[in-house]
């Protein structure tokens, strides 16, 4: 019996016909992202990295020009566009499905014009009042992440009565606002925003409650890759595991996410997560078996 994850409408064919959890490879075209900051800042290197991610098992790539690490300051819209547009155009021209990781409606619009086919908004529409209206007009799938404030504020925004019900309530009010502004509900993906305005234990509580998220009926995206809560769970001699040694833990989250019906996992090194989701699919009786 196959349990294909719920997918958003409006995906390109290669993603629409996947019967398993999709693997999204990350390209941060930034000098300061927590895990890969500075490595892909130059457009040529970022494009090569996108091709390498696809060769390494990614189904799509997510391109972001603004760091979201805790404490990060915002950059100008011009700088964000300068970083992402050439990378999007080159990869989209190669037929690679690209999502744009941005909180700005204008950047989303220009990215889609350059070839992006998904808008990934970590603010879930909270950062730019124009985002829903613009996304409605673009007609592409929209990933709405749970978010409470910009990176320089989020560590002060971690009070929850019950993190699971609060995150679900806050996400659903975003989804409702997006729909009210004309976004097609079948194109909305929800994401609990692991590591964003969350204390370490909040991330585990959300993952433990993943079925409550998938039961809402919207496709779900999980972005756990290399995040601090994984490092903390893998203490070696009292020290958190360094960022670049968190990929096996990331792949374990990918396997568990896929087995719970998550539509997409967002990761830095796709091969392990791709293998993990293929195994889950074979286990469940999908194509690979
Ligand atoms: N995390 C980061 C950036 N963008 N987008 C979504 N939808 N979900 C996430 O969890 C998410 C995101 C930060 O991680 P990075 O610096 O490793 O890209």
PDB file of N, CA, C and O and ligand atoms in Angstrom, residues 26 28 33-35 62 68 101 120 122 143 145 191 193-194 196 221 223 225 227 266 268, ligand 1:
ATOM      1  N   UNK A  26      19.736  22.830  -0.715  1.00  0.00           N
ATOM      2  CA  UNK A  26      19.831  24.240  -0.298  1.00  0.00           C
ATOM      3  C   UNK A  26      21.019  24.940  -0.943  1.00  0.00           C
ATOM      4  O   UNK A  26      22.142  24.422  -0.911  1.00  0.00           O
ATOM      5  N   UNK A  28      22.498  28.625  -0.317  1.00  0.00           N
ATOM      6  CA  UNK A  28      22.462  29.941   0.326  1.00  0.00           C
ATOM      7  C   UNK A  28      23.512  30.825  -0.329  1.00  0.00           C
ATOM      8  O   UNK A  28      24.706  30.627  -0.120  1.00  0.00           O
ATOM      9  N   UNK A  33      25.314  32.495   6.162  1.00  0.00           N
ATOM     10  CA  UNK A  33      24.367  31.500   6.668  1.00  0.00           C
ATOM     11  C   UNK A  33      25.105  30.560   7.614  1.00  0.00           C
ATOM     12  O   UNK A  33      26.310  30.352   7.474  1.00  0.00           O
ATOM     13  N   UNK A  34      24.373  29.979   8.578  1.00  0.00           N
ATOM     14  CA  UNK A  34      25.083  29.296   9.674  1.00  0.00           C
ATOM     15  C   UNK A  34      25.858  28.068   9.219  1.00  0.00           C
ATOM     16  O   UNK A  34      26.891  27.741   9.772  1.00  0.00           O
ATOM     17  N   UNK A  35      25.376  27.394   8.166  1.00  0.00           N
ATOM     18  CA  UNK A  35      26.030  26.138   7.805  1.00  0.00           C
ATOM     19  C   UNK A  35      26.926  26.267   6.581  1.00  0.00           C
ATOM     20  O   UNK A  35      28.000  25.681   6.531  1.00  0.00           O
ATOM     21  N   UNK A  62      16.609  25.079  -3.586  1.00  0.00           N
ATOM     22  CA  UNK A  62      16.032  26.253  -2.932  1.00  0.00           C
ATOM     23  C   UNK A  62      17.127  27.311  -2.848  1.00  0.00           C
ATOM     24  O   UNK A  62      18.173  27.071  -2.247  1.00  0.00           O
ATOM     25  N   UNK A  68      19.366  33.805   7.394  1.00  0.00           N
ATOM     26  CA  UNK A  68      18.343  33.823   8.448  1.00  0.00           C
ATOM     27  C   UNK A  68      18.916  33.317   9.760  1.00  0.00           C
ATOM     28  O   UNK A  68      18.179  32.991  10.661  1.00  0.00           O
ATOM     29  N   UNK A 101      13.807  31.296  -1.877  1.00  0.00           N
ATOM     30  CA  UNK A 101      13.666  31.470  -0.425  1.00  0.00           C
ATOM     31  C   UNK A 101      13.752  32.971  -0.151  1.00  0.00           C
ATOM     32  O   UNK A 101      14.844  33.541  -0.135  1.00  0.00           O
ATOM     33  N   UNK A 120       9.219  30.112  -1.408  1.00  0.00           N
ATOM     34  CA  UNK A 120       9.449  29.626  -0.053  1.00  0.00           C
ATOM     35  C   UNK A 120       9.636  30.845   0.847  1.00  0.00           C
ATOM     36  O   UNK A 120      10.670  31.508   0.796  1.00  0.00           O
ATOM     37  N   UNK A 122       9.958  32.192   4.499  1.00  0.00           N
ATOM     38  CA  UNK A 122      10.146  31.791   5.910  1.00  0.00           C
ATOM     39  C   UNK A 122       9.296  32.636   6.847  1.00  0.00           C
ATOM     40  O   UNK A 122       9.085  32.252   7.989  1.00  0.00           O
ATOM     41  N   UNK A 143       5.239  28.080   0.033  1.00  0.00           N
ATOM     42  CA  UNK A 143       5.587  27.456   1.318  1.00  0.00           C
ATOM     43  C   UNK A 143       5.501  28.523   2.400  1.00  0.00           C
ATOM     44  O   UNK A 143       6.231  29.519   2.364  1.00  0.00           O
ATOM     45  N   UNK A 145       6.094  29.254   6.174  1.00  0.00           N
ATOM     46  CA  UNK A 145       6.754  28.724   7.369  1.00  0.00           C
ATOM     47  C   UNK A 145       6.248  29.443   8.615  1.00  0.00           C
ATOM     48  O   UNK A 145       5.892  30.626   8.558  1.00  0.00           O
ATOM     49  N   UNK A 191       4.955  24.651   7.081  1.00  0.00           N
ATOM     50  CA  UNK A 191       6.276  24.275   7.601  1.00  0.00           C
ATOM     51  C   UNK A 191       6.355  24.802   9.037  1.00  0.00           C
ATOM     52  O   UNK A 191       6.125  26.002   9.258  1.00  0.00           O
ATOM     53  N   UNK A 193       8.810  25.513  10.836  1.00  0.00           N
ATOM     54  CA  UNK A 193       9.887  26.489  11.092  1.00  0.00           C
ATOM     55  C   UNK A 193      10.829  26.053  12.207  1.00  0.00           C
ATOM     56  O   UNK A 193      11.076  26.810  13.151  1.00  0.00           O
ATOM     57  N   UNK A 194      11.391  24.859  12.062  1.00  0.00           N
ATOM     58  CA  UNK A 194      12.312  24.370  13.100  1.00  0.00           C
ATOM     59  C   UNK A 194      13.473  25.354  13.245  1.00  0.00           C
ATOM     60  O   UNK A 194      14.036  25.825  12.252  1.00  0.00           O
ATOM     61  N   UNK A 196      13.359  28.397  14.293  1.00  0.00           N
ATOM     62  CA  UNK A 196      12.954  29.808  14.201  1.00  0.00           C
ATOM     63  C   UNK A 196      12.049  30.148  15.382  1.00  0.00           C
ATOM     64  O   UNK A 196      10.927  29.635  15.469  1.00  0.00           O
ATOM     65  N   UNK A 221       6.444  20.694   4.756  1.00  0.00           N
ATOM     66  CA  UNK A 221       7.884  20.709   4.511  1.00  0.00           C
ATOM     67  C   UNK A 221       8.598  20.750   5.862  1.00  0.00           C
ATOM     68  O   UNK A 221       8.167  21.457   6.775  1.00  0.00           O
ATOM     69  N   UNK A 223      12.374  21.430   7.587  1.00  0.00           N
ATOM     70  CA  UNK A 223      13.738  21.934   7.417  1.00  0.00           C
ATOM     71  C   UNK A 223      14.516  21.773   8.714  1.00  0.00           C
ATOM     72  O   UNK A 223      14.553  22.688   9.540  1.00  0.00           O
ATOM     73  N   UNK A 225      17.766  20.482   8.597  1.00  0.00           N
ATOM     74  CA  UNK A 225      19.146  20.205   8.211  1.00  0.00           C
ATOM     75  C   UNK A 225      20.183  20.940   9.056  1.00  0.00           C
ATOM     76  O   UNK A 225      20.204  22.173   9.096  1.00  0.00           O
ATOM     77  N   UNK A 227      20.602  21.750  11.904  1.00  0.00           N
ATOM     78  CA  UNK A 227      20.246  22.815  12.846  1.00  0.00           C
ATOM     79  C   UNK A 227      20.761  22.516  14.254  1.00  0.00           C
ATOM     80  O   UNK A 227      21.084  21.388  14.591  1.00  0.00           O
ATOM     81  N   UNK A 266      14.159  19.682   3.397  1.00  0.00           N
ATOM     82  CA  UNK A 266      15.100  20.693   2.892  1.00  0.00           C
ATOM     83  C   UNK A 266      16.468  20.422   3.515  1.00  0.00           C
ATOM     84  O   UNK A 266      16.616  20.503   4.734  1.00  0.00           O
ATOM     85  N   UNK A 268      21.119  20.167   3.069  1.00  0.00           N
ATOM     86  CA  UNK A 268      22.342  20.675   2.421  1.00  0.00           C
ATOM     87  C   UNK A 268      23.045  19.623   1.574  1.00  0.00           C
ATOM     88  O   UNK A 268      23.685  19.944   0.578  1.00  0.00           O
TER      89      UNK A 268
HETATM   90  N1  LIG B   1      15.414  27.099   7.294  1.00  0.00           N
HETATM   91  C1  LIG B   1      16.335  27.982   6.863  1.00  0.00           C
HETATM   92  C2  LIG B   1      16.123  28.739   5.697  1.00  0.00           C
HETATM   93  N2  LIG B   1      14.990  28.584   4.969  1.00  0.00           N
HETATM   94  N3  LIG B   1      12.904  27.535   4.654  1.00  0.00           N
HETATM   95  C3  LIG B   1      11.962  26.684   5.076  1.00  0.00           C
HETATM   96  N4  LIG B   1      10.818  26.545   4.380  1.00  0.00           N
HETATM   97  N5  LIG B   1      12.108  25.935   6.206  1.00  0.00           N
HETATM   98  C4  LIG B   1      13.227  26.023   6.990  1.00  0.00           C
HETATM   99  O1  LIG B   1      13.296  25.338   8.024  1.00  0.00           O
HETATM  100  C5  LIG B   1      14.257  26.936   6.573  1.00  0.00           C
HETATM  101  C6  LIG B   1      14.044  27.683   5.385  1.00  0.00           C
HETATM  102  C7  LIG B   1      17.591  28.174   7.650  1.00  0.00           C
HETATM  103  O2  LIG B   1      18.504  27.151   7.422  1.00  0.00           O
HETATM  104  P1  LIG B   1      19.786  27.304   6.444  1.00  0.00           P
HETATM  105  O3  LIG B   1      20.561  28.510   6.923  1.00  0.00           O
HETATM  106  O4  LIG B   1      20.544  26.028   6.656  1.00  0.00           O
HETATM  107  O5  LIG B   1      19.320  27.481   5.047  1.00  0.00           O
END
